[in-house]
Short mmCIF file of C-alpha atoms and ligand atoms in Angstrom, two decimals:
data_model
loop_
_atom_site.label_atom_id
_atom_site.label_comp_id
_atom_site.label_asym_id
_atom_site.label_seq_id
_atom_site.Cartn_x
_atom_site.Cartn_y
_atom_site.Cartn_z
CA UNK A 1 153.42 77.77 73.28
CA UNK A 2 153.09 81.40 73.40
CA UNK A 3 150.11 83.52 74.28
CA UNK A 4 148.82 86.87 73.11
CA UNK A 5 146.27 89.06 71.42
CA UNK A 6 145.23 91.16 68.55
CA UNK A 7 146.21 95.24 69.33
CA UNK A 8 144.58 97.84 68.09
CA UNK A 9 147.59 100.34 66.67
CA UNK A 10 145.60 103.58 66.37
CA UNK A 11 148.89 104.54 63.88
CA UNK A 12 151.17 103.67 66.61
CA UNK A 13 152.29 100.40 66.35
CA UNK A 14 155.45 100.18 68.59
CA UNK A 15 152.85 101.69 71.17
CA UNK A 16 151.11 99.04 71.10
CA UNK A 17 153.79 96.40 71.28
CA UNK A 18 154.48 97.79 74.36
CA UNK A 19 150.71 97.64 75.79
CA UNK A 20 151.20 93.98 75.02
CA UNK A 21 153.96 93.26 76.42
CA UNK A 22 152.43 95.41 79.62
CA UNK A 23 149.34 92.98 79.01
CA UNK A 24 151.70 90.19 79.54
CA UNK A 25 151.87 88.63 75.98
CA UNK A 26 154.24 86.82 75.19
CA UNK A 27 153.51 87.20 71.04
CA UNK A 28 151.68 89.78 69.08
CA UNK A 29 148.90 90.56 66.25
CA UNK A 30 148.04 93.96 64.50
CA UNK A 31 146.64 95.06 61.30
CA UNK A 32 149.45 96.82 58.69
CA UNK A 33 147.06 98.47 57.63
CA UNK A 34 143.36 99.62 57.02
CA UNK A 35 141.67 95.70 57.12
CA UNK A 36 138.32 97.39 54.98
CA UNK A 37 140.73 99.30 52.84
CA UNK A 38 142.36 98.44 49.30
CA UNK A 39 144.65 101.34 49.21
CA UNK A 40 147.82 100.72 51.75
CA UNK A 41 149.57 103.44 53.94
CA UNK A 42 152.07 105.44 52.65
CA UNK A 43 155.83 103.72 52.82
CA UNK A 44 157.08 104.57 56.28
CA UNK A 45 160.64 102.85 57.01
CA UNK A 46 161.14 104.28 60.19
CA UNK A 47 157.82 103.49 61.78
CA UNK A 48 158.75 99.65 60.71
CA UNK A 49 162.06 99.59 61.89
CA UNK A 50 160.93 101.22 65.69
CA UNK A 51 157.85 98.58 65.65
CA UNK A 52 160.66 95.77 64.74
CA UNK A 53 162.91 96.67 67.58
CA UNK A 54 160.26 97.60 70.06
CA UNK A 55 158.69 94.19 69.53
CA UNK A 56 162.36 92.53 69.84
CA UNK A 57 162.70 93.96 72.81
CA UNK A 58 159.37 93.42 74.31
CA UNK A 59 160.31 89.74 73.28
CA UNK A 60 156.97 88.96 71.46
CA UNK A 61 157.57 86.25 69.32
CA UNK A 62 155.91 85.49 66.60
CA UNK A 63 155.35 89.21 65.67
CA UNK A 64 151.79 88.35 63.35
CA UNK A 65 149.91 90.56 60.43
CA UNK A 66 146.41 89.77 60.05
CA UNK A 67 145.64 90.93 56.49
CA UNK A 68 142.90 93.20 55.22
CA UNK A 69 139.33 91.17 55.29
CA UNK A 70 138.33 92.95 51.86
CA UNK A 71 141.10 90.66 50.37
CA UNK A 72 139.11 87.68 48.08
CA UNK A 73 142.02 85.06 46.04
CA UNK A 74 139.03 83.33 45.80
CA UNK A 75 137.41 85.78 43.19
CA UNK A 76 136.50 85.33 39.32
CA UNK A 77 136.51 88.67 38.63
CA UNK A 78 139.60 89.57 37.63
CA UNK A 79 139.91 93.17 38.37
CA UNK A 80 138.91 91.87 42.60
CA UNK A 81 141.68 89.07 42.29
CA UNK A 82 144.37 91.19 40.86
CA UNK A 83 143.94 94.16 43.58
CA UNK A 84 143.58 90.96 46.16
CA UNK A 85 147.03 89.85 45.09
CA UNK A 86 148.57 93.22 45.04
CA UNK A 87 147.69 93.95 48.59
CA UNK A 88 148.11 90.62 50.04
CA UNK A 89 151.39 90.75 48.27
CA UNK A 90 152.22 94.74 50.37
CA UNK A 91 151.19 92.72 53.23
CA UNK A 92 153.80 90.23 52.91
CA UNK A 93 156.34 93.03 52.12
CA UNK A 94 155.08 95.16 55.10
CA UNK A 95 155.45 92.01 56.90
CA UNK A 96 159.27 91.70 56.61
CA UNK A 97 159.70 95.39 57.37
CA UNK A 98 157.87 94.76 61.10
CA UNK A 99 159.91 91.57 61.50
CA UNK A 100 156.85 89.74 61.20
CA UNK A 101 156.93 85.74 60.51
CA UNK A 102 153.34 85.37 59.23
CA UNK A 103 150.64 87.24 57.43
CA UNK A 104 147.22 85.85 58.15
CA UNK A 105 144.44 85.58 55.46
CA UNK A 106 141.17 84.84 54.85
CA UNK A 107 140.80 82.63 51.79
CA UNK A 108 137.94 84.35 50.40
CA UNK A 109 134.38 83.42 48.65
CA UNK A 110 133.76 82.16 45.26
CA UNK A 111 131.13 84.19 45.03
CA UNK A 112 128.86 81.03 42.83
CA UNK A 113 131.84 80.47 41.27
CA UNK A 114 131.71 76.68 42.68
CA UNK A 115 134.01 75.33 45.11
CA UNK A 116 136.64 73.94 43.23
CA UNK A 117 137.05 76.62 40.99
CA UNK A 118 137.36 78.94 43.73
CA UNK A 119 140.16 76.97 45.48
CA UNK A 120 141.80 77.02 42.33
CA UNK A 121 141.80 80.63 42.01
CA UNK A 122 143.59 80.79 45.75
CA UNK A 123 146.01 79.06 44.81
CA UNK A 124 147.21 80.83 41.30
CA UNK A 125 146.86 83.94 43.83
CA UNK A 126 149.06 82.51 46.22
CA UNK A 127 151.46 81.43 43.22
CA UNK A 128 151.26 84.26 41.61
CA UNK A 129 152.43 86.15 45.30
CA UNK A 130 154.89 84.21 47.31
CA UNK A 131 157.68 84.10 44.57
CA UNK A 132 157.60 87.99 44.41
CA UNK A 133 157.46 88.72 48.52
CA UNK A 134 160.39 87.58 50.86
CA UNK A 135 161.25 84.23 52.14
CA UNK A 136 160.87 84.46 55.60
CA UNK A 137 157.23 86.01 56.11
CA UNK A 138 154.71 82.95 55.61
CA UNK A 139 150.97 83.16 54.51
CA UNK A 140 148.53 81.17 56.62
CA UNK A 141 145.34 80.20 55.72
CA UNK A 142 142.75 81.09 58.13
CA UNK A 143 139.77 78.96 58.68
CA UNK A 144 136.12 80.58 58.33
CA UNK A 145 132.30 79.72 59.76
CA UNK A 146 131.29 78.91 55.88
CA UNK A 147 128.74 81.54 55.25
CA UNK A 148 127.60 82.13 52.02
CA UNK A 149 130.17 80.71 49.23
CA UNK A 150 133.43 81.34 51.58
CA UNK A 151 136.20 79.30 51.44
CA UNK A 152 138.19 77.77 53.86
CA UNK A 153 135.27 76.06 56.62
CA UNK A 154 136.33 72.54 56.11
CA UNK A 155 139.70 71.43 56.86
CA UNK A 156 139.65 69.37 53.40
CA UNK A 157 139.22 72.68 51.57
CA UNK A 158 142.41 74.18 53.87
CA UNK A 159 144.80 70.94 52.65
CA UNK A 160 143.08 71.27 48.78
CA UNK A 161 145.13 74.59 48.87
CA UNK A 162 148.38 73.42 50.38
CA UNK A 163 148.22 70.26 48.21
CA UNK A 164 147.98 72.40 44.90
CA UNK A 165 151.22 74.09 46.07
CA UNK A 166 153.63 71.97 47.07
CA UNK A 167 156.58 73.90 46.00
CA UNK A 168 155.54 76.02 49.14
CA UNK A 169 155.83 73.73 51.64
CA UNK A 170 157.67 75.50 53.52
CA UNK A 171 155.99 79.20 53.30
CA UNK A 172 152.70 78.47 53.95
CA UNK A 173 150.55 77.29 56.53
CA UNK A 174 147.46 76.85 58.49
CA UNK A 175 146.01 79.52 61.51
CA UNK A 176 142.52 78.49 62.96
CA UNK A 177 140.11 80.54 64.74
CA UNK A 178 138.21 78.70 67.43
CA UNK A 179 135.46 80.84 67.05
CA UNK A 180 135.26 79.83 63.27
CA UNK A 181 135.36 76.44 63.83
CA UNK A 182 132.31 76.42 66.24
CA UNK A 183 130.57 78.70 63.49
CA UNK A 184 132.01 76.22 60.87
CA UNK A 185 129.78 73.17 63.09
CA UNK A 186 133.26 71.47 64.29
CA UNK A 187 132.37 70.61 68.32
CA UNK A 188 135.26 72.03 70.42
CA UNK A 189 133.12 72.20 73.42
CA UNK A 190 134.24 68.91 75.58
CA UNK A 191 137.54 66.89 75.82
CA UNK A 192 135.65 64.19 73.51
CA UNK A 193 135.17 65.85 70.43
CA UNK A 194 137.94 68.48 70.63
CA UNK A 195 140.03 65.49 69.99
CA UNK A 196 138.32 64.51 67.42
CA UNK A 197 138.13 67.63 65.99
CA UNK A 198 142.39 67.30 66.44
CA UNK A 199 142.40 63.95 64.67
CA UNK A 200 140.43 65.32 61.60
CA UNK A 201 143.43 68.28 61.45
CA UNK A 202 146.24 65.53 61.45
CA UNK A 203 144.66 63.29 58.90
CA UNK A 204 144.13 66.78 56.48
CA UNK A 205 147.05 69.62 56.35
CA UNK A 206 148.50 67.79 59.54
CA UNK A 207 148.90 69.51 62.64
CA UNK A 208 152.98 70.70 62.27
CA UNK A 209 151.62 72.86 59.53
CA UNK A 210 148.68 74.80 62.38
CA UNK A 211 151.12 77.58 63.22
CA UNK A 212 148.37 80.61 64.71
CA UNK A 213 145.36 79.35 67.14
CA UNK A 214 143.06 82.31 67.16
CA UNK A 215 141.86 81.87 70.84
CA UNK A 216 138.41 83.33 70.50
CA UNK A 217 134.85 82.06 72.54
CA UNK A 218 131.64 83.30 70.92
CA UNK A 219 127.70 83.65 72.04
CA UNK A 220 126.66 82.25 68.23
CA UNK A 221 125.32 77.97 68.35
CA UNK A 222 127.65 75.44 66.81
CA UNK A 223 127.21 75.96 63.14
CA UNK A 224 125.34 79.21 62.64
CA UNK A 225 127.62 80.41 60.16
CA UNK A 226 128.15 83.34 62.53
CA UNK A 227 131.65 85.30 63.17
CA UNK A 228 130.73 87.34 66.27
CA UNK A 229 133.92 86.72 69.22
CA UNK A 230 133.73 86.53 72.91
CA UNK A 231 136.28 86.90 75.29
CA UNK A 232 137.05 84.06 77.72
CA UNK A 233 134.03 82.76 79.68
CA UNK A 234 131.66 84.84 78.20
CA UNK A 235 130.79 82.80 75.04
CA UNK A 236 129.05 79.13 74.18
CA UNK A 237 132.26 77.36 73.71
CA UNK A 238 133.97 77.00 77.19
CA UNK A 239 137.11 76.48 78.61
CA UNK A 240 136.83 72.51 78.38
CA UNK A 241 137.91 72.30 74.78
CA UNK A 242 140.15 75.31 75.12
CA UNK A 243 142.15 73.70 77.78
CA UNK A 244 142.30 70.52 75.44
CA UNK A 245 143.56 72.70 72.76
CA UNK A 246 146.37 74.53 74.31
CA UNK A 247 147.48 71.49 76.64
CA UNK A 248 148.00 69.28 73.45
CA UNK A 249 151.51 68.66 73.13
CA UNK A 250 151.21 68.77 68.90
CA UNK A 251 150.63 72.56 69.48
CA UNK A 252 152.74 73.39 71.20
CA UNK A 253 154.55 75.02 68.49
CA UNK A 254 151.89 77.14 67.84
CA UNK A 255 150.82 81.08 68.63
CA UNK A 256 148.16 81.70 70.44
CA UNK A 257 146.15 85.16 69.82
CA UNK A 258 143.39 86.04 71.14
CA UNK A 259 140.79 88.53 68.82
CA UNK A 260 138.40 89.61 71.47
CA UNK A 261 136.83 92.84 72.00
CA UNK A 262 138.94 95.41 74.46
CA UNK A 263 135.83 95.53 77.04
CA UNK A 264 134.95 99.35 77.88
CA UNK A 265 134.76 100.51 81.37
CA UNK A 266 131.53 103.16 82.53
CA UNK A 267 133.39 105.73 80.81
CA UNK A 268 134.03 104.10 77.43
CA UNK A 269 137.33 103.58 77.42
CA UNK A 270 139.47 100.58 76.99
CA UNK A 271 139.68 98.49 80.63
CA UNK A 272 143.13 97.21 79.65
CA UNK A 273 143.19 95.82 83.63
CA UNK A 274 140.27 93.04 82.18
CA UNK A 275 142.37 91.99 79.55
CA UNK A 276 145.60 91.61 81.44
CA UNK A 277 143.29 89.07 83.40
CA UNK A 278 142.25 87.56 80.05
CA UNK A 279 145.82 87.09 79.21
CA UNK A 280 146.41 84.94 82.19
CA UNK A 281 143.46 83.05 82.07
CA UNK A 282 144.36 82.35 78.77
CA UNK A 283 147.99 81.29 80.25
CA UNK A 284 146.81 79.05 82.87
CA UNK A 285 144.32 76.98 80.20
CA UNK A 286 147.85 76.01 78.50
CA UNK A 287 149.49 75.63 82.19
CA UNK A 288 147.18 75.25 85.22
CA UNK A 289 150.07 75.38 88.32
CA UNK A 290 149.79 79.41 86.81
CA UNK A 291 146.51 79.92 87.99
CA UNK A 292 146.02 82.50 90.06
CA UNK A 293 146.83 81.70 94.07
CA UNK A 294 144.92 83.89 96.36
CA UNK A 295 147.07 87.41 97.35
CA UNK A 296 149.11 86.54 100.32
CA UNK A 297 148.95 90.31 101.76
CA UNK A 298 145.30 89.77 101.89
CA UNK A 299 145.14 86.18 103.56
CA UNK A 300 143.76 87.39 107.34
CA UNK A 301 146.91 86.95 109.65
CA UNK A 302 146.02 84.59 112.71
CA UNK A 303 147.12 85.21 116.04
CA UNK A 304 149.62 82.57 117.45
CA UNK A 305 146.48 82.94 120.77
CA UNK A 306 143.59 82.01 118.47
CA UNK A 307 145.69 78.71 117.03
CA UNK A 308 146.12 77.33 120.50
ZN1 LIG B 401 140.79 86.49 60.63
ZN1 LIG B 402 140.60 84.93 63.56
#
């Protein structure tokens, strides 16, 4: 299991591979480009190639693109769903430039559409994309709180997808956001019902197919609906059903990101020393003999006279 977080790239993405790997992750996120944006950067080879390398180097493994939120497969109207598959598809292109292995989406909303109908449409979208964008970059489904008419709460809706597709077995796949699944009303709070929540994955899309765990707390109740993140111990959820999550041997294939605000220091700017602590809290949830053991430099020497 590998551990990381989202970076910001402020335009400078082999920057910020190496923040991350400074951070101590051990696998990276970023946007490819503007996530509220349809229109994609300019083509820039050599920025690609130096974020490849630099993330090689900094050995962060899987490299991962989430892709732009404004993206809806799930649409009726055509003129949404065809600039959806276009950028999703530049995504998936991108994504093999910046050595990345997955491109992370959110299924979308059907907008009244109906449920079914709107599944349907994500997967002609998906149909109509993968055979166009190259082999080794798969598309995961993310999983969302189920406001509104999204797509993608339930993990019956996830597997509807995959099922309609089975000639892409092998280049798609499942991320879930822990944060979504608390909106979404699935209990991840205690051993208990994280398990159960584990069992109900199996018996759907099936566990080998979860490849990204978005590693996100949040303040919102279980099944508000609401997509607001918190880092680690600051939100509802707890560690309890984290720890369950990341010690379960079935994911241990799986990439763990975290997509939690940077917090600010007095000054406003990032405290990048915080989330270098969040990175190895998130560490020892997987692994406990790495939590932290108290400084020895600071441990008050005793005097050989005050033992006897
Ligand atoms: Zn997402
Ligand atoms: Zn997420």
């Amino acid at each position: 299991m590998r551990i990381g977080r989202h970076m910001p790239t402020n335009s400078k993405p082999a920057r910020a591979a190496q923040m991350a790997r400074d951070l101590g992750c051990e696998t990276i996120q970023i946007f490819a480009s503007n996530p509220t944006a349809w229109r994609p950067p300019a083509d820039d080879p050599a920025l690609c190639t130096t974020f490849a390398r630099t993330a090689r180097e900094c050995q962060l493994d899987p490299v991962v693109l989430h892709a732009p939120y404004i993206i809806n497969l799930g649409s009726t109207d055509d003129v949404i769903w065809e600039k959806s598959i276009a950028l999703l598809s530049w995504t998936l292109q991108r994504g093999a430039l910046l050595g990345a292995r997955y491109v992370v989406f959110h299924t979308g909303s059907h907008k009244g559409a109906g449920i079914e109908a709107g599944l349907l449409r994500v997967a002609q979208g998906i149909a109509r994309i993968l055979p166009e964008t190259p082999e080794e970059v798969m598309l995961l489904l993310e999983n969302d709180v189920g406001a509104g008419n999204t797509l993608g709460h339930s993990f019956e809706q996830l597997t509807a997808i995959l099922d309609m597709l089975p000639q892409y077995n092998d280049r798609l796949g499942i991320c879930l956001d822990t944060a979504h699944l608390w909106g979404a009303g699935h209990d991840i709070s205690t051993i208990e019902s994280t398990q159960q929540v584990l069992q109900h994955c199996e018996d759907t899309f099936g566990l080998q197919r979860l490849k990204v765990l978005h590693l996100n707390d949040t303040e919102k109740a279980l099944g508000s609906h609401r997509d607001v993140h918190a880092r680690l111990g600051e939100g509802v959820i707890g560690e309890e059903g984290f720890r369950t999550l990341l010690q379960d041997p079935r994911l241990e294939h799986v990439a763990v990101l975290m997509e939690t605000p940077i917090k600010l220091d007095d000054n406003k700017k990032e405290d990048w020393e915080h989330d270098r602590t969040q990175i190895a809290r998130a560490k020892a949830l997987h692994d406990p003999s790495l939590l932290a053991v108290p400084n020895v430099s600071n441990i008050p020497i005793i005097s050989q006279d005050a033992l006897s």
